[in-house]
Amino acid sequence: MKDSKQNIQSITRRTLLAVSGAALAAPALSRVAFAQDKKVIRISTPAANEEWQAKGLMKFKEQVEANAPSLEVQVHLNATLFDQGTEVAAMQRNNLEVGMISPQDVASYIPEYSIFTAGYLLRDAAHLHKVFDDSDVATEYRGRVSSEMDVTILGSQYLGTRHVILRQAKDVKTPEDLAGLKLRVPGSDTWQFLGRALGANPTPIAFDEVYLALSTGTVDGLENPIADMLAAKFYEVSEQLVLTAHMVAPLFFAMSNSFWNGLTDEEKKVVSDAVAAQATFVDEGTMATEAEGTSLLESNGLKVTTPDLEAFRKHVQGVYLESDYAKEWPDGLIDRINAL
Ligand code: KDO
């Protein structure tokens, strides 16, 4: 057994070698460390690869990584990272930086904001941006989302105008003609309510499981924007599109407050500019697809019909106004929205 002095010397030598070894590798380590030091923006969405929303997020990734070397963007489509409707909770727990969320997700946390999930509320994409981007209504909305949900809405975009899609053709003029049909809607309560307001039996199924549910007959139909039914190929497993135009649907690019607050001013500018650019890209692409959408669907064998729109609008708006939801709506808010 060497005496303690020698032991100490050998330990010291070993330690020195270890440290110098690390020192020699330092440049490599620091390069690796720097790469790991990048702030990573994980984005989760249920969107299918071919959706304008998905193409917009790839554009966001390119623009951010080209202008902010300190940032890395990871786009997770088809709800592969987080299930549809769980993105807000994931952001609150810092397991996710960005979720593409909806007014229905917001209403799950701020019940009186169910007003923003009503059918036939928004007139068109321009009205959508007034309501959610540039008005006092928008400022209040984003303020409450940030303070009560701990996420920041960085931008809104046009997901499309939602219509009813039927697995099997049926003559549909009024909501009564949808009675008894199992209509797939997304999971949250306000989506279920929309399905009922349209006259159908709402069936909650996540977006990435809809194609299978239609092909197996688990549901009789769904409601979705034209661009997304093309992107997700729902026309392959359905026969008819009924142009109810019951909802101009927004999508919000939402970031966790903790991640947003951790960005430098320069990083915030790069991110904000890229959010705005991708939103414009998505709006324009979605509207272009909708302009030719019905002929595209007809060329894919779909029957496209127009119902009695006034009958649908009157019925759906009446159901919302008489609902328990409406009792919680802030006084005058619906008039402020309509006035924008
Ligand atoms: C859907 O599941 O029908 C829906 O359109 C709901 C939207 O709020 C949004 O979640 C959307 O799916 C996904 O982004 C996929 O397009």
CSV table of C-alpha atoms and ligand atoms in Angstrom, one decimal:
chain,number,residue,atom,x,y,z
A,1,MET,CA,0.0,0.0,0.0
A,2,LYS,CA,1.7,3.2,-1.0
A,3,ASP,CA,2.1,5.7,1.7
A,4,SER,CA,-0.6,8.4,1.8
A,5,LYS,CA,1.7,11.0,0.2
A,6,GLN,CA,2.3,8.9,-2.9
A,7,ASN,CA,-1.4,8.1,-3.1
A,8,ILE,CA,-2.1,11.8,-3.0
A,9,GLN,CA,0.5,12.4,-5.8
A,10,SER,CA,-1.1,9.6,-8.0
A,11,ILE,CA,-4.6,11.0,-7.5
A,12,THR,CA,-3.3,14.5,-8.3
A,13,ARG,CA,-1.6,13.2,-11.5
A,14,ARG,CA,-4.7,11.4,-12.6
A,15,THR,CA,-6.8,14.4,-11.8
A,16,LEU,CA,-4.4,16.7,-13.8
A,17,LEU,CA,-4.5,14.3,-16.8
A,18,ALA,CA,-8.3,14.2,-16.7
A,19,VAL,CA,-8.6,18.0,-16.5
A,20,SER,CA,-5.9,18.6,-19.2
A,21,GLY,CA,-7.6,16.0,-21.4
A,22,ALA,CA,-10.8,18.0,-21.1
A,23,ALA,CA,-8.9,21.2,-21.7
A,24,LEU,CA,-7.5,19.8,-25.0
A,25,ALA,CA,-10.9,18.8,-26.1
A,26,ALA,CA,-12.3,22.2,-25.0
A,27,PRO,CA,-12.8,23.7,-28.5
A,28,ALA,CA,-14.8,20.6,-29.6
A,29,LEU,CA,-16.7,20.6,-26.2
A,30,SER,CA,-17.5,24.3,-26.5
A,31,ARG,CA,-18.7,23.8,-30.1
A,32,VAL,CA,-20.9,20.9,-29.0
A,33,ALA,CA,-21.9,22.8,-25.9
A,34,PHE,CA,-22.8,25.9,-28.1
A,35,ALA,CA,-24.9,23.7,-30.4
A,36,GLN,CA,-26.6,22.4,-27.2
A,37,ASP,CA,-26.9,26.0,-26.0
A,38,LYS,CA,-29.2,26.9,-28.9
A,39,LYS,CA,-32.7,27.7,-27.7
A,40,VAL,CA,-35.0,25.0,-29.2
A,41,ILE,CA,-38.5,25.9,-30.3
A,42,ARG,CA,-40.5,22.7,-30.4
A,43,ILE,CA,-43.8,23.3,-32.3
A,44,SER,CA,-46.7,20.8,-32.0
A,45,THR,CA,-49.8,20.7,-34.3
A,46,PRO,CA,-52.3,18.0,-35.4
A,47,ALA,CA,-51.8,19.3,-39.0
A,48,ALA,CA,-51.3,16.9,-41.8
A,49,ASN,CA,-48.1,17.4,-43.9
A,50,GLU,CA,-49.9,18.8,-46.9
A,51,GLU,CA,-51.8,21.5,-45.0
A,52,TRP,CA,-51.0,25.2,-45.6
A,53,GLN,CA,-50.5,25.4,-41.8
A,54,ALA,CA,-47.7,22.8,-42.1
A,55,LYS,CA,-46.0,24.5,-45.1
A,56,GLY,CA,-46.2,27.8,-43.1
A,57,LEU,CA,-44.4,26.3,-40.1
A,58,MET,CA,-41.6,25.1,-42.4
A,59,LYS,CA,-41.3,28.6,-43.7
A,60,PHE,CA,-41.2,29.8,-40.1
A,61,LYS,CA,-38.4,27.4,-39.3
A,62,GLU,CA,-36.3,28.6,-42.4
A,63,GLN,CA,-36.8,32.3,-41.6
A,64,VAL,CA,-36.0,32.0,-37.9
A,65,GLU,CA,-32.9,29.8,-38.3
A,66,ALA,CA,-31.6,32.0,-41.1
A,67,ASN,CA,-31.9,35.2,-38.9
A,68,ALA,CA,-31.3,33.9,-35.4
A,69,PRO,CA,-28.4,31.4,-35.1
A,70,SER,CA,-29.1,31.1,-31.4
A,71,LEU,CA,-32.5,29.5,-32.2
A,72,GLU,CA,-33.4,26.0,-33.5
A,73,VAL,CA,-36.9,25.1,-34.7
A,74,GLN,CA,-38.4,21.6,-34.6
A,75,VAL,CA,-41.8,21.2,-36.3
A,76,HIS,CA,-43.9,18.2,-35.1
A,77,LEU,CA,-46.9,17.5,-37.4
A,78,ASN,CA,-49.8,15.0,-37.1
A,79,ALA,CA,-49.9,15.4,-33.3
A,80,THR,CA,-46.8,13.2,-33.0
A,81,LEU,CA,-45.4,15.2,-30.1
A,82,PHE,CA,-48.6,16.1,-28.2
A,83,ASP,CA,-52.3,15.1,-28.8
A,84,GLN,CA,-54.7,17.7,-30.2
A,85,GLY,CA,-56.0,19.8,-27.3
A,86,THR,CA,-53.1,19.0,-24.9
A,87,GLU,CA,-50.7,21.7,-26.2
A,88,VAL,CA,-51.6,24.4,-23.7
A,89,ALA,CA,-50.9,22.2,-20.7
A,90,ALA,CA,-47.7,21.1,-22.3
A,91,MET,CA,-46.6,24.7,-22.7
A,92,GLN,CA,-47.6,25.5,-19.2
A,93,ARG,CA,-45.3,22.7,-18.0
A,94,ASN,CA,-42.4,23.8,-20.3
A,95,ASN,CA,-42.6,20.6,-22.2
A,96,LEU,CA,-43.5,22.5,-25.4
A,97,GLU,CA,-42.6,26.0,-26.7
A,98,VAL,CA,-45.3,26.5,-29.4
A,99,GLY,CA,-48.7,25.1,-30.0
A,100,MET,CA,-51.0,25.9,-32.9
A,101,ILE,CA,-54.2,26.3,-30.8
A,102,SER,CA,-57.8,27.4,-31.3
A,103,PRO,CA,-60.4,29.6,-29.7
A,104,GLN,CA,-61.9,26.3,-28.5
A,105,ASP,CA,-58.7,25.6,-26.6
A,106,VAL,CA,-58.8,29.1,-25.0
A,107,ALA,CA,-62.5,28.6,-24.0
A,108,SER,CA,-61.5,25.5,-22.0
A,109,TYR,CA,-59.5,27.8,-19.7
A,110,ILE,CA,-61.5,31.1,-20.0
A,111,PRO,CA,-65.2,29.8,-20.2
A,112,GLU,CA,-66.8,33.2,-21.1
A,113,TYR,CA,-64.6,33.2,-24.2
A,114,SER,CA,-66.9,30.5,-25.6
A,115,ILE,CA,-68.4,33.5,-27.4
A,116,PHE,CA,-65.4,33.2,-29.8
A,117,THR,CA,-66.3,29.6,-30.6
A,118,ALA,CA,-69.8,30.3,-31.8
A,119,GLY,CA,-70.9,29.3,-35.3
A,120,TYR,CA,-71.5,32.0,-37.9
A,121,LEU,CA,-69.6,34.6,-35.7
A,122,LEU,CA,-66.7,35.8,-37.9
A,123,ARG,CA,-67.5,37.1,-41.4
A,124,ASP,CA,-64.2,36.4,-43.2
A,125,ALA,CA,-60.4,36.3,-42.8
A,126,ALA,CA,-60.2,40.1,-42.6
A,127,HIS,CA,-62.7,40.2,-39.8
A,128,LEU,CA,-60.8,37.4,-38.1
A,129,HIS,CA,-57.6,39.5,-38.0
A,130,LYS,CA,-59.5,42.5,-36.7
A,131,VAL,CA,-61.0,40.4,-33.9
A,132,PHE,CA,-57.8,38.6,-32.9
A,133,ASP,CA,-54.9,40.8,-34.1
A,134,ASP,CA,-55.7,44.5,-34.3
A,135,SER,CA,-58.5,45.9,-32.1
A,136,ASP,CA,-59.2,46.5,-28.5
A,137,VAL,CA,-61.0,43.2,-28.5
A,138,ALA,CA,-57.8,41.5,-29.6
A,139,THR,CA,-55.7,43.3,-27.0
A,140,GLU,CA,-58.1,42.2,-24.2
A,141,TYR,CA,-58.2,38.7,-25.6
A,142,ARG,CA,-54.5,38.2,-25.8
A,143,GLY,CA,-54.0,39.9,-22.4
A,144,ARG,CA,-56.3,37.4,-20.7
A,145,VAL,CA,-54.8,34.4,-22.6
A,146,SER,CA,-51.3,35.5,-21.4
A,147,SER,CA,-52.3,36.2,-17.8
A,148,GLU,CA,-54.7,33.3,-17.3
A,149,MET,CA,-53.2,30.6,-19.5
A,150,ASP,CA,-49.5,31.6,-19.3
A,151,VAL,CA,-49.1,31.5,-23.1
A,152,THR,CA,-48.6,34.4,-25.5
A,153,ILE,CA,-50.6,34.5,-28.8
A,154,LEU,CA,-48.0,35.8,-31.3
A,155,GLY,CA,-50.3,35.7,-34.3
A,156,SER,CA,-53.5,34.4,-35.7
A,157,GLN,CA,-54.1,32.9,-39.1
A,158,TYR,CA,-57.0,31.7,-41.3
A,159,LEU,CA,-57.5,27.9,-41.1
A,160,GLY,CA,-60.4,28.1,-43.5
A,161,THR,CA,-64.2,28.3,-43.6
A,162,ARG,CA,-65.7,25.1,-42.1
A,163,HIS,CA,-68.4,23.1,-44.0
A,164,VAL,CA,-70.1,19.8,-43.4
A,165,ILE,CA,-68.6,16.7,-45.1
A,166,LEU,CA,-70.8,13.5,-45.5
A,167,ARG,CA,-69.5,10.0,-45.8
A,168,GLN,CA,-72.7,9.1,-47.8
A,169,ALA,CA,-74.6,11.6,-50.0
A,170,LYS,CA,-77.8,13.0,-48.4
A,171,ASP,CA,-80.2,15.8,-49.4
A,172,VAL,CA,-79.3,18.5,-46.7
A,173,LYS,CA,-81.3,21.8,-46.7
A,174,THR,CA,-81.7,22.6,-43.0
A,175,PRO,CA,-80.2,21.5,-39.7
A,176,GLU,CA,-83.1,19.1,-39.3
A,177,ASP,CA,-81.6,17.1,-42.2
A,178,LEU,CA,-78.5,16.4,-40.1
A,179,ALA,CA,-80.6,14.9,-37.2
A,180,GLY,CA,-79.3,11.5,-36.1
A,181,LEU,CA,-76.0,11.8,-38.1
A,182,LYS,CA,-72.8,11.0,-36.1
A,183,LEU,CA,-70.8,14.1,-36.9
A,184,ARG,CA,-67.1,14.0,-35.9
A,185,VAL,CA,-65.9,17.2,-34.1
A,186,PRO,CA,-62.7,17.8,-32.2
A,187,GLY,CA,-62.6,16.9,-28.5
A,188,SER,CA,-63.4,20.0,-26.5
A,189,ASP,CA,-66.9,20.9,-25.2
A,190,THR,CA,-67.4,23.9,-27.4
A,191,TRP,CA,-66.7,21.8,-30.5
A,192,GLN,CA,-69.3,19.3,-29.3
A,193,PHE,CA,-71.8,22.1,-28.8
A,194,LEU,CA,-71.2,23.3,-32.4
A,195,GLY,CA,-71.9,19.8,-33.6
A,196,ARG,CA,-75.2,19.9,-31.7
A,197,ALA,CA,-76.1,23.4,-32.9
A,198,LEU,CA,-75.7,22.2,-36.5
A,199,GLY,CA,-78.4,19.6,-35.7
A,200,ALA,CA,-76.2,16.5,-35.6
A,201,ASN,CA,-75.0,14.0,-33.0
A,202,PRO,CA,-71.4,15.2,-32.2
A,203,THR,CA,-68.7,12.5,-31.9
A,204,PRO,CA,-65.3,13.6,-30.5
A,205,ILE,CA,-62.4,12.2,-32.5
A,206,ALA,CA,-58.9,13.7,-32.8
A,207,PHE,CA,-58.0,15.1,-36.2
A,208,ASP,CA,-55.3,12.5,-37.0
A,209,GLU,CA,-57.8,9.7,-36.5
A,210,VAL,CA,-60.6,11.2,-38.6
A,211,TYR,CA,-59.6,9.5,-42.0
A,212,LEU,CA,-59.8,6.1,-40.4
A,213,ALA,CA,-63.1,6.9,-38.6
A,214,LEU,CA,-64.7,7.9,-42.0
A,215,SER,CA,-63.3,4.9,-43.9
A,216,THR,CA,-64.7,2.5,-41.3
A,217,GLY,CA,-68.0,4.2,-40.9
A,218,THR,CA,-67.5,5.0,-37.2
A,219,VAL,CA,-68.8,8.5,-38.1
A,220,ASP,CA,-71.2,9.7,-40.8
A,221,GLY,CA,-69.3,12.8,-41.5
A,222,LEU,CA,-67.3,15.7,-40.1
A,223,GLU,CA,-67.0,19.5,-40.5
A,224,ASN,CA,-63.8,21.0,-41.8
A,225,PRO,CA,-62.3,23.6,-44.1
A,226,ILE,CA,-62.0,22.7,-47.8
A,227,ALA,CA,-58.2,23.2,-47.8
A,228,ASP,CA,-57.8,20.7,-45.0
A,229,MET,CA,-60.2,18.1,-46.4
A,230,LEU,CA,-58.0,18.2,-49.5
A,231,ALA,CA,-54.7,18.1,-47.5
A,232,ALA,CA,-56.0,15.2,-45.3
A,233,LYS,CA,-57.6,13.5,-48.3
A,234,PHE,CA,-61.0,13.2,-46.5
A,235,TYR,CA,-62.6,13.3,-50.0
A,236,GLU,CA,-61.3,9.8,-50.5
A,237,VAL,CA,-63.7,8.5,-47.8
A,238,SER,CA,-66.6,10.8,-48.3
A,239,GLU,CA,-69.2,11.5,-50.9
A,240,GLN,CA,-70.6,15.0,-50.3
A,241,LEU,CA,-69.6,18.5,-49.2
A,242,VAL,CA,-72.5,20.6,-47.9
A,243,LEU,CA,-71.5,24.3,-48.1
A,244,THR,CA,-72.8,25.4,-44.6
A,245,ALA,CA,-69.9,27.9,-44.1
A,246,HIS,CA,-70.8,27.7,-40.5
A,247,MET,CA,-67.4,28.9,-39.1
A,248,VAL,CA,-64.5,31.1,-40.3
A,249,ALA,CA,-61.9,29.2,-38.3
A,250,PRO,CA,-58.8,30.9,-36.7
A,251,LEU,CA,-55.7,29.3,-35.6
A,252,PHE,CA,-53.3,30.9,-33.0
A,253,PHE,CA,-49.5,30.6,-33.0
A,254,ALA,CA,-49.1,30.5,-29.2
A,255,MET,CA,-45.8,30.4,-27.3
A,256,SER,CA,-45.3,29.6,-23.6
A,257,ASN,CA,-44.7,32.8,-21.6
A,258,SER,CA,-41.6,31.4,-20.0
A,259,PHE,CA,-39.9,30.7,-23.3
A,260,TRP,CA,-41.1,34.1,-24.9
A,261,ASN,CA,-39.8,36.0,-21.8
A,262,GLY,CA,-36.5,34.2,-22.1
A,263,LEU,CA,-35.8,35.5,-25.6
A,264,THR,CA,-33.6,38.5,-26.2
A,265,ASP,CA,-35.2,41.5,-27.9
A,266,GLU,CA,-33.4,40.6,-31.2
A,267,GLU,CA,-34.7,37.0,-31.0
A,268,LYS,CA,-38.2,38.3,-30.2
A,269,LYS,CA,-38.1,40.5,-33.4
A,270,VAL,CA,-37.0,37.6,-35.5
A,271,VAL,CA,-39.7,35.3,-34.1
A,272,SER,CA,-42.4,37.9,-34.4
A,273,ASP,CA,-41.5,38.7,-38.0
A,274,ALA,CA,-41.4,35.1,-39.0
A,275,VAL,CA,-44.8,34.4,-37.3
A,276,ALA,CA,-46.4,37.3,-39.3
A,277,ALA,CA,-44.7,36.1,-42.6
A,278,GLN,CA,-46.0,32.5,-42.2
A,279,ALA,CA,-49.5,33.7,-41.2
A,280,THR,CA,-49.7,35.8,-44.4
A,281,PHE,CA,-48.4,32.9,-46.4
A,282,VAL,CA,-51.0,30.5,-44.9
A,283,ASP,CA,-53.9,33.0,-45.3
A,284,GLU,CA,-53.1,33.5,-49.0
A,285,GLY,CA,-52.6,29.9,-49.7
A,286,THR,CA,-55.7,28.8,-47.9
A,287,MET,CA,-57.9,31.4,-49.7
A,288,ALA,CA,-56.4,30.5,-53.1
A,289,THR,CA,-57.2,26.8,-52.4
A,290,GLU,CA,-60.7,27.7,-51.3
A,291,ALA,CA,-61.3,29.8,-54.5
A,292,GLU,CA,-60.8,26.6,-56.6
A,293,GLY,CA,-61.7,24.2,-53.8
A,294,THR,CA,-65.2,23.1,-54.9
A,295,SER,CA,-64.1,22.3,-58.5
A,296,LEU,CA,-61.0,20.5,-57.1
A,297,LEU,CA,-63.3,18.4,-54.9
A,298,GLU,CA,-65.8,17.8,-57.7
A,299,SER,CA,-62.9,16.6,-59.9
A,300,ASN,CA,-62.2,14.1,-57.1
A,301,GLY,CA,-65.7,12.7,-57.4
A,302,LEU,CA,-67.3,14.7,-54.5
A,303,LYS,CA,-70.8,16.0,-54.8
A,304,VAL,CA,-71.0,19.7,-53.7
A,305,THR,CA,-74.3,21.1,-52.6
A,306,THR,CA,-75.5,24.4,-51.0
A,307,PRO,CA,-78.1,24.2,-48.2
A,308,ASP,CA,-80.6,26.8,-47.1
A,309,LEU,CA,-77.9,29.1,-45.6
A,310,GLU,CA,-80.3,31.4,-43.8
A,311,ALA,CA,-82.0,28.4,-42.1
A,312,PHE,CA,-78.6,27.2,-40.9
A,313,ARG,CA,-77.5,30.6,-39.7
A,314,LYS,CA,-80.7,31.4,-37.9
A,315,HIS,CA,-80.9,28.0,-36.2
A,316,VAL,CA,-77.2,27.9,-35.1
A,317,GLN,CA,-77.2,31.5,-33.9
A,318,GLY,CA,-80.5,30.9,-32.0
A,319,VAL,CA,-79.1,27.8,-30.3
A,320,TYR,CA,-76.0,29.7,-29.1
A,321,LEU,CA,-77.9,32.8,-27.9
A,322,GLU,CA,-80.3,30.6,-25.9
A,323,SER,CA,-77.4,28.4,-24.5
A,324,ASP,CA,-75.9,28.5,-21.0
A,325,TYR,CA,-72.7,29.6,-22.7
A,326,ALA,CA,-74.4,32.9,-23.7
A,327,LYS,CA,-75.3,33.6,-20.1
A,328,GLU,CA,-71.5,34.0,-19.3
A,329,TRP,CA,-70.7,36.2,-22.3
A,330,PRO,CA,-69.4,39.6,-21.3
A,331,ASP,CA,-72.0,42.3,-21.9
A,332,GLY,CA,-71.7,44.1,-25.2
A,333,LEU,CA,-68.9,41.9,-26.5
A,334,ILE,CA,-70.9,40.3,-29.3
A,335,ASP,CA,-71.8,43.8,-30.5
A,336,ARG,CA,-68.2,44.9,-30.3
A,337,ILE,CA,-67.1,41.9,-32.4
A,338,ASN,CA,-69.8,42.5,-35.0
A,339,ALA,CA,-68.9,46.2,-35.2
A,340,LEU,CA,-65.3,45.4,-36.2
B,1,KDO,C1,-60.1,19.7,-36.5
B,1,KDO,O1,-59.6,18.9,-35.7
B,1,KDO,O2,-61.1,19.6,-37.2
B,1,KDO,C2,-59.3,21.0,-36.6
B,1,KDO,O3,-59.7,21.7,-37.8
B,1,KDO,C3,-59.6,21.9,-35.4
B,1,KDO,C4,-58.6,23.1,-35.4
B,1,KDO,O4,-58.8,23.9,-34.2
B,1,KDO,C5,-57.2,22.6,-35.5
B,1,KDO,O5,-56.8,21.9,-34.3
B,1,KDO,C6,-57.0,21.8,-36.7
B,1,KDO,O6,-57.9,20.6,-36.7
B,1,KDO,C7,-55.6,21.2,-36.8
B,1,KDO,O7,-54.7,22.3,-36.8
B,1,KDO,C8,-55.5,20.4,-38.1
B,1,KDO,O8,-55.8,21.2,-39.2
